[in-house]
PDB file of N, CA and C in Angstrom:
ATOM      1  N   MET A 130       0.801  -1.234   0.137  1.00  0.00           N
ATOM      2  CA  MET A 130       0.087  -0.128  -0.537  1.00  0.00           C
ATOM      3  C   MET A 130       0.912   1.492   0.242  1.00  0.00           C
ATOM      4  N   ARG A 131       1.549   1.290   0.826  1.00  0.00           N
ATOM      5  CA  ARG A 131       2.521   2.421   0.728  1.00  0.00           C
ATOM      6  C   ARG A 131       3.727   2.849  -0.406  1.00  0.00           C
ATOM      7  N   ILE A 132       3.547   1.155  -0.872  1.00  0.00           N
ATOM      8  CA  ILE A 132       4.744   1.902  -2.278  1.00  0.00           C
ATOM      9  C   ILE A 132       3.798   2.669  -3.310  1.00  0.00           C
ATOM     10  N   ALA A 133       2.332   2.200  -3.017  1.00  0.00           N
ATOM     11  CA  ALA A 133       1.530   2.631  -4.229  1.00  0.00           C
ATOM     12  C   ALA A 133       1.408   3.979  -4.435  1.00  0.00           C
ATOM     13  N   VAL A 134       1.046   4.439  -2.884  1.00  0.00           N
ATOM     14  CA  VAL A 134       0.990   5.985  -2.217  1.00  0.00           C
ATOM     15  C   VAL A 134       2.243   6.763  -2.771  1.00  0.00           C
ATOM     16  N   VAL A 135       3.336   5.319  -2.611  1.00  0.00           N
ATOM     17  CA  VAL A 135       4.723   6.842  -3.360  1.00  0.00           C
ATOM     18  C   VAL A 135       4.613   6.724  -4.514  1.00  0.00           C
ATOM     19  N   ALA A 136       4.216   6.184  -5.743  1.00  0.00           N
ATOM     20  CA  ALA A 136       4.499   6.104  -6.489  1.00  0.00           C
ATOM     21  C   ALA A 136       2.757   7.414  -7.065  1.00  0.00           C
ATOM     22  N   SER A 137       2.443   6.897  -6.527  1.00  0.00           N
ATOM     23  CA  SER A 137       0.952   8.040  -7.223  1.00  0.00           C
ATOM     24  C   SER A 137       1.776   9.484  -6.795  1.00  0.00           C
ATOM     25  N   LEU A 138       1.726   9.807  -5.624  1.00  0.00           N
ATOM     26  CA  LEU A 138       3.060  11.370  -5.066  1.00  0.00           C
ATOM     27  C   LEU A 138       4.051  11.035  -5.923  1.00  0.00           C
ATOM     28  N   CYS A 139       4.899  10.556  -6.499  1.00  0.00           N
ATOM     29  CA  CYS A 139       5.933  10.889  -7.819  1.00  0.00           C
ATOM     30  C   CYS A 139       5.068  11.122  -9.082  1.00  0.00           C
ATOM     31  N   ILE A 140       4.158  10.267  -9.117  1.00  0.00           N
ATOM     32  CA  ILE A 140       3.153  10.867 -10.066  1.00  0.00           C
ATOM     33  C   ILE A 140       2.750  12.316 -10.777  1.00  0.00           C
ATOM     34  N   VAL A 141       1.803  12.302  -9.342  1.00  0.00           N
ATOM     35  CA  VAL A 141       1.553  14.082  -9.035  1.00  0.00           C
ATOM     36  C   VAL A 141       2.189  15.208  -9.177  1.00  0.00           C
ATOM     37  N   MET A 142       3.943  14.724  -8.383  1.00  0.00           N
ATOM     38  CA  MET A 142       5.157  15.528  -8.123  1.00  0.00           C
ATOM     39  C   MET A 142       5.072  16.559  -9.778  1.00  0.00           C
ATOM     40  N   LEU A 143       6.071  14.334 -10.793  1.00  0.00           N
ATOM     41  CA  LEU A 143       6.006  15.118 -12.123  1.00  0.00           C
ATOM     42  C   LEU A 143       5.112  16.031 -12.792  1.00  0.00           C
ATOM     43  N   ALA A 144       3.764  15.408 -12.569  1.00  0.00           N
ATOM     44  CA  ALA A 144       2.507  16.617 -13.384  1.00  0.00           C
ATOM     45  C   ALA A 144       2.803  17.694 -13.081  1.00  0.00           C
ATOM     46  N   ALA A 145       2.846  18.431 -12.107  1.00  0.00           N
ATOM     47  CA  ALA A 145       2.654  19.637 -11.398  1.00  0.00           C
ATOM     48  C   ALA A 145       4.499  19.999 -11.877  1.00  0.00           C
ATOM     49  N   CYS A 146       5.494  19.371 -12.811  1.00  0.00           N
ATOM     50  CA  CYS A 146       6.388  19.925 -12.217  1.00  0.00           C
ATOM     51  C   CYS A 146       7.070  20.148 -14.958  1.00  0.00           C
ATOM     52  N   GLN A 147       5.490  19.464 -15.194  1.00  0.00           N
ATOM     53  CA  GLN A 147       6.050  19.708 -16.576  1.00  0.00           C
ATOM     54  C   GLN A 147       5.286  21.097 -17.037  1.00  0.00           C
ATOM     55  N   GLN A 148       6.756  21.380 -18.136  1.00  0.00           N
ATOM     56  CA  GLN A 148       6.488  22.516 -18.596  1.00  0.00           C
ATOM     57  C   GLN A 148       5.820  22.901 -19.418  1.00  0.00           C
ATOM     58  N   SER A 149       5.209  23.643 -20.303  1.00  0.00           N
ATOM     59  CA  SER A 149       4.359  24.616 -21.324  1.00  0.00           C
ATOM     60  C   SER A 149       5.847  24.685 -22.569  1.00  0.00           C
ATOM     61  N   SER A 150       5.913  23.998 -23.161  1.00  0.00           N
ATOM     62  CA  SER A 150       5.916  24.374 -24.549  1.00  0.00           C
ATOM     63  C   SER A 150       5.121  24.492 -26.011  1.00  0.00           C
ATOM     64  N   ASN A 151       5.526  25.528 -26.890  1.00  0.00           N
ATOM     65  CA  ASN A 151       4.922  25.448 -28.040  1.00  0.00           C
ATOM     66  C   ASN A 151       5.855  25.422 -28.294  1.00  0.00           C
ATOM     67  N   THR A 152       6.260  25.446 -30.262  1.00  0.00           N
ATOM     68  CA  THR A 152       7.115  25.169 -30.964  1.00  0.00           C
ATOM     69  C   THR A 152       6.673  25.310 -32.191  1.00  0.00           C
ATOM     70  N   SER A 153       6.811  26.611 -33.666  1.00  0.00           N
ATOM     71  CA  SER A 153       6.335  26.400 -34.555  1.00  0.00           C
ATOM     72  C   SER A 153       7.693  26.786 -35.340  1.00  0.00           C
ATOM     73  N   VAL A 154       7.517  26.053 -36.677  1.00  0.00           N
ATOM     74  CA  VAL A 154       9.054  26.256 -37.435  1.00  0.00           C
ATOM     75  C   VAL A 154       8.043  26.637 -38.949  1.00  0.00           C
ATOM     76  N   THR A 155       8.617  27.939 -39.658  1.00  0.00           N
ATOM     77  CA  THR A 155       8.460  28.347 -40.644  1.00  0.00           C
ATOM     78  C   THR A 155       9.444  27.857 -41.889  1.00  0.00           C
ATOM     79  N   ARG A 156       9.627  27.206 -42.627  1.00  0.00           N
ATOM     80  CA  ARG A 156      10.722  26.864 -43.607  1.00  0.00           C
ATOM     81  C   ARG A 156      10.238  26.843 -45.101  1.00  0.00           C
ATOM     82  N   ILE A 157      10.562  28.150 -46.453  1.00  0.00           N
ATOM     83  CA  ILE A 157      10.219  28.130 -47.396  1.00  0.00           C
ATOM     84  C   ILE A 157      11.504  27.662 -48.046  1.00  0.00           C
ATOM     85  N   ARG A 158      11.263  26.650 -49.526  1.00  0.00           N
ATOM     86  CA  ARG A 158      12.559  26.262 -50.037  1.00  0.00           C
ATOM     87  C   ARG A 158      12.473  27.011 -51.709  1.00  0.00           C
ATOM     88  N   ALA A 159      13.666  27.234 -52.396  1.00  0.00           N
ATOM     89  CA  ALA A 159      13.246  27.582 -53.807  1.00  0.00           C
ATOM     90  C   ALA A 159      13.957  26.893 -54.705  1.00  0.00           C
ATOM     91  N   ASN A 160      14.085  25.882 -55.338  1.00  0.00           N
ATOM     92  CA  ASN A 160      15.072  25.125 -55.875  1.00  0.00           C
ATOM     93  C   ASN A 160      16.160  24.548 -54.878  1.00  0.00           C
ATOM     94  N   GLY A 161      15.450  23.609 -53.870  1.00  0.00           N
ATOM     95  CA  GLY A 161      15.983  23.339 -53.041  1.00  0.00           C
ATOM     96  C   GLY A 161      17.048  23.514 -52.322  1.00  0.00           C
ATOM     97  N   VAL A 162      17.474  24.459 -52.384  1.00  0.00           N
ATOM     98  CA  VAL A 162      17.512  25.857 -51.759  1.00  0.00           C
ATOM     99  C   VAL A 162      17.194  26.757 -49.995  1.00  0.00           C
ATOM    100  N   ASP A 163      16.824  26.595 -49.765  1.00  0.00           N
ATOM    101  CA  ASP A 163      16.360  27.597 -47.631  1.00  0.00           C
ATOM    102  C   ASP A 163      16.240  28.479 -47.935  1.00  0.00           C
ATOM    103  N   THR A 164      15.422  29.686 -48.697  1.00  0.00           N
ATOM    104  CA  THR A 164      14.972  31.316 -48.440  1.00  0.00           C
ATOM    105  C   THR A 164      14.701  32.005 -47.138  1.00  0.00           C
ATOM    106  N   LEU A 165      14.055  31.008 -46.145  1.00  0.00           N
ATOM    107  CA  LEU A 165      13.522  31.456 -44.811  1.00  0.00           C
ATOM    108  C   LEU A 165      13.172  29.967 -44.578  1.00  0.00           C
ATOM    109  N   HIS A 166      14.664  29.862 -43.693  1.00  0.00           N
ATOM    110  CA  HIS A 166      14.035  28.565 -42.211  1.00  0.00           C
ATOM    111  C   HIS A 166      13.609  29.641 -41.010  1.00  0.00           C
ATOM    112  N   SER A 167      13.204  28.926 -39.931  1.00  0.00           N
ATOM    113  CA  SER A 167      13.238  29.525 -38.819  1.00  0.00           C
ATOM    114  C   SER A 167      11.879  28.870 -37.743  1.00  0.00           C
ATOM    115  N   ARG A 168      12.787  28.284 -36.309  1.00  0.00           N
ATOM    116  CA  ARG A 168      11.974  27.855 -35.612  1.00  0.00           C
ATOM    117  C   ARG A 168      11.517  28.675 -34.427  1.00  0.00           C
ATOM    118  N   THR A 169      10.284  29.047 -33.654  1.00  0.00           N
ATOM    119  CA  THR A 169      10.142  29.823 -32.523  1.00  0.00           C
ATOM    120  C   THR A 169       9.493  28.820 -31.402  1.00  0.00           C
ATOM    121  N   THR A 170      10.019  28.677 -30.522  1.00  0.00           N
ATOM    122  CA  THR A 170       9.571  28.302 -29.572  1.00  0.00           C
ATOM    123  C   THR A 170       9.499  28.801 -27.875  1.00  0.00           C
ATOM    124  N   VAL A 171       7.801  29.138 -27.497  1.00  0.00           N
ATOM    125  CA  VAL A 171       7.729  29.185 -26.276  1.00  0.00           C
ATOM    126  C   VAL A 171       7.751  28.984 -25.364  1.00  0.00           C
ATOM    127  N   ASP A 172       8.212  28.867 -24.268  1.00  0.00           N
ATOM    128  CA  ASP A 172       8.375  28.113 -22.829  1.00  0.00           C
ATOM    129  C   ASP A 172       8.218  29.072 -21.887  1.00  0.00           C
ATOM    130  N   ASN A 173       7.471  28.131 -21.258  1.00  0.00           N
ATOM    131  CA  ASN A 173       6.926  29.454 -20.224  1.00  0.00           C
ATOM    132  C   ASN A 173       6.889  30.716 -19.584  1.00  0.00           C
ATOM    133  N   GLY A 174       6.763  31.282 -21.116  1.00  0.00           N
ATOM    134  CA  GLY A 174       6.177  32.167 -20.949  1.00  0.00           C
ATOM    135  C   GLY A 174       7.866  32.929 -21.257  1.00  0.00           C
ATOM    136  N   VAL A 175       8.606  32.714 -22.005  1.00  0.00           N
ATOM    137  CA  VAL A 175       9.350  32.864 -23.048  1.00  0.00           C
ATOM    138  C   VAL A 175       9.949  32.242 -24.236  1.00  0.00           C
ATOM    139  N   ALA A 176       9.316  33.378 -24.991  1.00  0.00           N
ATOM    140  CA  ALA A 176       9.577  32.926 -26.806  1.00  0.00           C
ATOM    141  C   ALA A 176      11.198  33.205 -27.127  1.00  0.00           C
ATOM    142  N   SER A 177      11.468  32.300 -27.869  1.00  0.00           N
ATOM    143  CA  SER A 177      12.426  31.939 -28.840  1.00  0.00           C
ATOM    144  C   SER A 177      12.594  31.901 -29.972  1.00  0.00           C
ATOM    145  N   PHE A 178      13.220  33.443 -30.814  1.00  0.00           N
ATOM    146  CA  PHE A 178      13.239  33.130 -32.216  1.00  0.00           C
ATOM    147  C   PHE A 178      14.628  32.851 -32.837  1.00  0.00           C
ATOM    148  N   ALA A 179      14.372  31.728 -33.293  1.00  0.00           N
ATOM    149  CA  ALA A 179      16.116  31.267 -33.705  1.00  0.00           C
ATOM    150  C   ALA A 179      15.775  31.664 -35.331  1.00  0.00           C
ATOM    151  N   CYS A 180      16.716  32.201 -35.807  1.00  0.00           N
ATOM    152  CA  CYS A 180      17.093  32.655 -37.150  1.00  0.00           C
ATOM    153  C   CYS A 180      18.216  31.525 -38.275  1.00  0.00           C
ATOM    154  N   ILE A 181      17.819  29.869 -38.628  1.00  0.00           N
ATOM    155  CA  ILE A 181      18.272  29.393 -38.886  1.00  0.00           C
ATOM    156  C   ILE A 181      18.621  29.081 -40.824  1.00  0.00           C
ATOM    157  N   ALA A 182      17.827  29.820 -41.243  1.00  0.00           N
ATOM    158  CA  ALA A 182      18.567  30.719 -42.593  1.00  0.00           C
ATOM    159  C   ALA A 182      17.668  31.752 -42.980  1.00  0.00           C
ATOM    160  N   SER A 183      18.244  32.366 -43.802  1.00  0.00           N
ATOM    161  CA  SER A 183      17.096  33.637 -44.878  1.00  0.00           C
ATOM    162  C   SER A 183      17.933  34.128 -45.884  1.00  0.00           C
ATOM    163  N   SER A 184      17.915  34.595 -48.020  1.00  0.00           N
ATOM    164  CA  SER A 184      18.374  34.858 -47.982  1.00  0.00           C
ATOM    165  C   SER A 184      18.851  35.666 -48.111  1.00  0.00           C
ATOM    166  N   SER A 185      18.128  36.825 -47.202  1.00  0.00           N
ATOM    167  CA  SER A 185      18.771  38.370 -46.657  1.00  0.00           C
ATOM    168  C   SER A 185      19.874  38.505 -45.930  1.00  0.00           C
ATOM    169  N   GLY A 186      19.783  37.376 -45.548  1.00  0.00           N
ATOM    170  CA  GLY A 186      20.506  36.192 -43.725  1.00  0.00           C
ATOM    171  C   GLY A 186      20.272  37.469 -42.483  1.00  0.00           C
ATOM    172  N   GLN A 187      18.953  37.980 -43.290  1.00  0.00           N
ATOM    173  CA  GLN A 187      17.999  37.658 -41.513  1.00  0.00           C
ATOM    174  C   GLN A 187      16.948  37.020 -42.148  1.00  0.00           C
ATOM    175  N   CYS A 188      16.539  36.864 -40.203  1.00  0.00           N
ATOM    176  CA  CYS A 188      14.798  36.713 -40.323  1.00  0.00           C
ATOM    177  C   CYS A 188      14.533  38.027 -39.363  1.00  0.00           C
ATOM    178  N   HIS A 189      13.529  38.331 -40.282  1.00  0.00           N
ATOM    179  CA  HIS A 189      12.333  39.205 -39.405  1.00  0.00           C
ATOM    180  C   HIS A 189      10.970  39.221 -38.528  1.00  0.00           C
ATOM    181  N   TYR A 190      10.913  39.443 -37.944  1.00  0.00           N
ATOM    182  CA  TYR A 190      10.254  38.837 -37.260  1.00  0.00           C
ATOM    183  C   TYR A 190       8.686  39.912 -36.968  1.00  0.00           C
ATOM    184  N   LEU A 191       7.508  39.385 -36.809  1.00  0.00           N
ATOM    185  CA  LEU A 191       6.719  40.696 -36.178  1.00  0.00           C
ATOM    186  C   LEU A 191       5.881  39.852 -35.323  1.00  0.00           C
ATOM    187  N   VAL A 192       6.107  40.570 -34.108  1.00  0.00           N
ATOM    188  CA  VAL A 192       5.435  40.214 -33.035  1.00  0.00           C
ATOM    189  C   VAL A 192       3.788  40.464 -32.604  1.00  0.00           C
ATOM    190  N   LEU A 193       2.600  39.884 -33.331  1.00  0.00           N
ATOM    191  CA  LEU A 193       1.237  40.741 -32.938  1.00  0.00           C
ATOM    192  C   LEU A 193       0.970  39.838 -31.820  1.00  0.00           C
ATOM    193  N   ASP A 194      -0.098  40.986 -31.647  1.00  0.00           N
ATOM    194  CA  ASP A 194      -1.415  40.981 -30.555  1.00  0.00           C
ATOM    195  C   ASP A 194      -2.239  39.370 -30.369  1.00  0.00           C
ATOM    196  N   ALA A 195      -2.353  38.389 -29.917  1.00  0.00           N
ATOM    197  CA  ALA A 195      -3.676  37.952 -29.552  1.00  0.00           C
ATOM    198  C   ALA A 195      -4.972  37.598 -30.823  1.00  0.00           C
ATOM    199  N   ARG A 196      -5.526  39.404 -30.752  1.00  0.00           N
ATOM    200  CA  ARG A 196      -6.086  39.377 -31.622  1.00  0.00           C
ATOM    201  C   ARG A 196      -6.145  39.272 -33.106  1.00  0.00           C
ATOM    202  N   CYS A 197      -4.883  39.524 -33.573  1.00  0.00           N
ATOM    203  CA  CYS A 197      -4.657  39.858 -35.097  1.00  0.00           C
ATOM    204  C   CYS A 197      -4.886  37.884 -35.477  1.00  0.00           C
ATOM    205  N   ALA A 198      -5.105  38.719 -36.316  1.00  0.00           N
ATOM    206  CA  ALA A 198      -4.812  36.944 -37.270  1.00  0.00           C
ATOM    207  C   ALA A 198      -3.156  37.289 -38.546  1.00  0.00           C
ATOM    208  N   LYS A 199      -2.753  36.504 -38.377  1.00  0.00           N
ATOM    209  CA  LYS A 199      -1.246  36.799 -39.654  1.00  0.00           C
ATOM    210  C   LYS A 199      -1.670  36.427 -41.382  1.00  0.00           C
ATOM    211  N   ASP A 200      -3.425  36.266 -41.581  1.00  0.00           N
ATOM    212  CA  ASP A 200      -3.542  36.297 -42.664  1.00  0.00           C
ATOM    213  C   ASP A 200      -4.250  37.608 -43.362  1.00  0.00           C
ATOM    214  N   LYS A 201      -4.011  38.746 -42.519  1.00  0.00           N
ATOM    215  CA  LYS A 201      -5.430  39.758 -42.739  1.00  0.00           C
ATOM    216  C   LYS A 201      -5.109  40.680 -42.246  1.00  0.00           C
ATOM    217  N   ASP A 202      -4.505  42.186 -42.376  1.00  0.00           N
ATOM    218  CA  ASP A 202      -4.282  43.478 -41.659  1.00  0.00           C
ATOM    219  C   ASP A 202      -5.137  43.553 -40.528  1.00  0.00           C
ATOM    220  N   CYS A 203      -4.252  44.667 -39.556  1.00  0.00           N
ATOM    221  CA  CYS A 203      -4.801  43.848 -37.788  1.00  0.00           C
ATOM    222  C   CYS A 203      -4.871  45.318 -37.969  1.00  0.00           C
ATOM    223  N   ALA A 204      -5.851  45.517 -36.923  1.00  0.00           N
ATOM    224  CA  ALA A 204      -6.146  47.250 -36.144  1.00  0.00           C
ATOM    225  C   ALA A 204      -5.232  47.218 -35.087  1.00  0.00           C
ATOM    226  N   TYR A 205      -4.814  46.956 -34.683  1.00  0.00           N
ATOM    227  CA  TYR A 205      -3.376  46.552 -33.398  1.00  0.00           C
ATOM    228  C   TYR A 205      -2.144  46.951 -34.538  1.00  0.00           C
ATOM    229  N   PRO A 206      -1.476  47.633 -33.428  1.00  0.00           N
ATOM    230  CA  PRO A 206       0.287  47.402 -34.468  1.00  0.00           C
ATOM    231  C   PRO A 206       0.815  46.451 -33.253  1.00  0.00           C
ATOM    232  N   PRO A 207       1.822  46.098 -34.529  1.00  0.00           N
ATOM    233  CA  PRO A 207       2.964  44.919 -34.074  1.00  0.00           C
ATOM    234  C   PRO A 207       3.290  45.132 -32.294  1.00  0.00           C
ATOM    235  N   LEU A 208       3.696  44.174 -32.020  1.00  0.00           N
ATOM    236  CA  LEU A 208       3.923  44.418 -30.186  1.00  0.00           C
ATOM    237  C   LEU A 208       5.223  44.433 -30.119  1.00  0.00           C
ATOM    238  N   HIS A 209       6.001  43.671 -31.564  1.00  0.00           N
ATOM    239  CA  HIS A 209       7.258  43.863 -31.234  1.00  0.00           C
ATOM    240  C   HIS A 209       7.733  43.540 -32.531  1.00  0.00           C
ATOM    241  N   ARG A 210       8.504  44.211 -33.180  1.00  0.00           N
ATOM    242  CA  ARG A 210       9.258  43.828 -34.543  1.00  0.00           C
ATOM    243  C   ARG A 210      11.031  43.541 -34.248  1.00  0.00           C
ATOM    244  N   LEU A 211      11.043  42.058 -34.887  1.00  0.00           N
ATOM    245  CA  LEU A 211      12.547  42.160 -34.229  1.00  0.00           C
ATOM    246  C   LEU A 211      13.918  41.658 -35.636  1.00  0.00           C
ATOM    247  N   ALA A 212      14.574  41.520 -35.902  1.00  0.00           N
ATOM    248  CA  ALA A 212      15.694  40.904 -37.030  1.00  0.00           C
ATOM    249  C   ALA A 212      16.227  40.157 -36.336  1.00  0.00           C
ATOM    250  N   VAL A 213      16.560  38.940 -36.743  1.00  0.00           N
ATOM    251  CA  VAL A 213      17.433  37.906 -35.839  1.00  0.00           C
ATOM    252  C   VAL A 213      18.538  37.217 -37.047  1.00  0.00           C
ATOM    253  N   ALA A 214      20.010  37.707 -36.639  1.00  0.00           N
ATOM    254  CA  ALA A 214      20.254  37.572 -38.145  1.00  0.00           C
ATOM    255  C   ALA A 214      20.722  35.318 -37.676  1.00  0.00           C
ATOM    256  N   VAL A 215      20.940  35.318 -39.422  1.00  0.00           N
ATOM    257  CA  VAL A 215      21.367  33.931 -39.578  1.00  0.00           C
ATOM    258  C   VAL A 215      22.062  33.183 -38.272  1.00  0.00           C
ATOM    259  N   GLY A 216      22.257  31.738 -37.705  1.00  0.00           N
ATOM    260  CA  GLY A 216      22.469  31.475 -37.513  1.00  0.00           C
ATOM    261  C   GLY A 216      22.954  31.559 -35.649  1.00  0.00           C
ATOM    262  N   LYS A 217      21.771  32.836 -35.199  1.00  0.00           N
ATOM    263  CA  LYS A 217      21.912  33.899 -33.633  1.00  0.00           C
ATOM    264  C   LYS A 217      20.333  33.253 -33.299  1.00  0.00           C
ATOM    265  N   THR A 218      19.608  33.277 -32.201  1.00  0.00           N
ATOM    266  CA  THR A 218      18.631  33.210 -31.373  1.00  0.00           C
ATOM    267  C   THR A 218      18.285  34.067 -30.512  1.00  0.00           C
ATOM    268  N   GLU A 219      17.318  35.280 -30.490  1.00  0.00           N
ATOM    269  CA  GLU A 219      16.681  36.460 -29.495  1.00  0.00           C
ATOM    270  C   GLU A 219      15.663  35.730 -28.711  1.00  0.00           C
ATOM    271  N   GLN A 220      15.725  35.883 -27.672  1.00  0.00           N
ATOM    272  CA  GLN A 220      14.811  35.667 -26.397  1.00  0.00           C
ATOM    273  C   GLN A 220      13.952  36.602 -26.075  1.00  0.00           C
ATOM    274  N   MET A 221      13.077  37.015 -25.673  1.00  0.00           N
ATOM    275  CA  MET A 221      11.579  37.624 -25.448  1.00  0.00           C
ATOM    276  C   MET A 221      10.662  36.637 -24.459  1.00  0.00           C
ATOM    277  N   ALA A 222      10.789  37.816 -23.158  1.00  0.00           N
ATOM    278  CA  ALA A 222      10.032  37.439 -22.088  1.00  0.00           C
ATOM    279  C   ALA A 222       8.778  38.810 -21.971  1.00  0.00           C
ATOM    280  N   GLY A 223       7.758  37.768 -21.525  1.00  0.00           N
ATOM    281  CA  GLY A 223       6.554  38.870 -21.211  1.00  0.00           C
ATOM    282  C   GLY A 223       5.587  39.137 -21.936  1.00  0.00           C
ATOM    283  N   LEU A 224       5.397  37.931 -23.246  1.00  0.00           N
ATOM    284  CA  LEU A 224       4.447  38.353 -23.829  1.00  0.00           C
ATOM    285  C   LEU A 224       3.463  38.083 -24.156  1.00  0.00           C
ATOM    286  N   PRO A 225       2.404  38.716 -24.278  1.00  0.00           N
ATOM    287  CA  PRO A 225       0.969  38.183 -23.743  1.00  0.00           C
ATOM    288  C   PRO A 225       0.080  36.737 -24.431  1.00  0.00           C
ATOM    289  N   ALA A 226      -0.102  36.187 -23.212  1.00  0.00           N
ATOM    290  CA  ALA A 226      -0.510  34.653 -23.874  1.00  0.00           C
ATOM    291  C   ALA A 226      -1.071  34.839 -25.585  1.00  0.00           C
ATOM    292  N   GLY A 227      -0.804  33.837 -25.828  1.00  0.00           N
ATOM    293  CA  GLY A 227      -1.731  33.353 -27.532  1.00  0.00           C
ATOM    294  C   GLY A 227      -0.973  34.435 -28.727  1.00  0.00           C
ATOM    295  N   PHE A 228      -0.148  35.430 -28.371  1.00  0.00           N
ATOM    296  CA  PHE A 228       0.087  36.029 -29.118  1.00  0.00           C
ATOM    297  C   PHE A 228       1.021  35.702 -30.457  1.00  0.00           C
ATOM    298  N   GLN A 229       0.652  36.618 -31.716  1.00  0.00           N
ATOM    299  CA  GLN A 229       0.197  35.935 -33.163  1.00  0.00           C
ATOM    300  C   GLN A 229       2.655  36.463 -32.994  1.00  0.00           C
ATOM    301  N   HIS A 230       2.673  35.238 -34.449  1.00  0.00           N
ATOM    302  CA  HIS A 230       4.000  36.014 -35.228  1.00  0.00           C
ATOM    303  C   HIS A 230       3.847  35.381 -36.338  1.00  0.00           C
ATOM    304  N   CYS A 231       4.525  36.274 -36.912  1.00  0.00           N
ATOM    305  CA  CYS A 231       5.048  35.985 -38.287  1.00  0.00           C
ATOM    306  C   CYS A 231       6.257  36.062 -39.342  1.00  0.00           C
ATOM    307  N   VAL A 232       7.029  35.690 -39.646  1.00  0.00           N
ATOM    308  CA  VAL A 232       9.176  35.985 -40.387  1.00  0.00           C
ATOM    309  C   VAL A 232       8.657  35.735 -41.279  1.00  0.00           C
ATOM    310  N   SER A 233       9.707  36.447 -42.043  1.00  0.00           N
ATOM    311  CA  SER A 233       9.959  36.821 -43.527  1.00  0.00           C
ATOM    312  C   SER A 233      11.593  37.560 -43.727  1.00  0.00           C
ATOM    313  N   ALA A 234      11.453  36.881 -44.309  1.00  0.00           N
ATOM    314  CA  ALA A 234      13.648  37.246 -44.794  1.00  0.00           C
ATOM    315  C   ALA A 234      13.825  38.243 -45.674  1.00  0.00           C
ATOM    316  N   VAL A 235      12.904  39.033 -45.640  1.00  0.00           N
ATOM    317  CA  VAL A 235      12.284  40.470 -45.747  1.00  0.00           C
ATOM    318  C   VAL A 235      11.208  41.453 -44.775  1.00  0.00           C
ATOM    319  N   GLN A 236      11.557  42.741 -44.353  1.00  0.00           N
ATOM    320  CA  GLN A 236      11.027  43.480 -43.434  1.00  0.00           C
ATOM    321  C   GLN A 236       9.568  43.470 -44.238  1.00  0.00           C
ATOM    322  N   LYS A 237       8.661  43.993 -43.128  1.00  0.00           N
ATOM    323  CA  LYS A 237       7.231  43.718 -43.737  1.00  0.00           C
ATOM    324  C   LYS A 237       6.559  44.428 -42.739  1.00  0.00           C
ATOM    325  N   GLU A 238       5.755  44.920 -42.862  1.00  0.00           N
ATOM    326  CA  GLU A 238       4.435  45.878 -42.786  1.00  0.00           C
ATOM    327  C   GLU A 238       3.422  45.199 -41.577  1.00  0.00           C
ATOM    328  N   GLN A 239       3.123  44.377 -42.413  1.00  0.00           N
ATOM    329  CA  GLN A 239       2.011  42.890 -41.976  1.00  0.00           C
ATOM    330  C   GLN A 239       2.233  42.261 -42.391  1.00  0.00           C
ATOM    331  N   CYS A 240       1.408  40.756 -41.601  1.00  0.00           N
ATOM    332  CA  CYS A 240       1.909  39.707 -42.087  1.00  0.00           C
ATOM    333  C   CYS A 240       1.808  39.126 -43.637  1.00  0.00           C
ATOM    334  N   HIS A 241       0.263  39.235 -43.289  1.00  0.00           N
ATOM    335  CA  HIS A 241      -0.353  38.718 -44.227  1.00  0.00           C
ATOM    336  C   HIS A 241       0.870  38.810 -46.204  1.00  0.00           C
ATOM    337  N   ARG A 242       0.535  37.753 -47.358  1.00  0.00           N
ATOM    338  CA  ARG A 242       1.516  37.334 -48.165  1.00  0.00           C
ATOM    339  C   ARG A 242       0.806  38.815 -49.173  1.00  0.00           C
ATOM    340  N   GLU A 243       1.208  39.462 -50.021  1.00  0.00           N
ATOM    341  CA  GLU A 243       1.057  40.186 -51.194  1.00  0.00           C
ATOM    342  C   GLU A 243       0.905  39.765 -52.066  1.00  0.00           C
TER     343      GLU A 243
END
């Protein structure tokens, strides 16, 4: 009986320690070459923007309010704009839950495709 109780407590403690994480990958290829390759991970409220490849040498990110959709103009201005060099990662804490983002090889004013 004691073993069952101890095992149950261990499982509950592990569940309480489980961290929340969300990763999105954007990859665009042309003629077999990456023109844009980015990985964004949100882990316990800290967003990491990793630029793996970009034809311009930088990945340009727009961080949007959660009420915005990436495929249309938004009435709310971007929360942040950042450019990350290929091979580098930038971290940002304190972003609102549910924030949206988009990335491109060139700087844009909106996320939707033109």
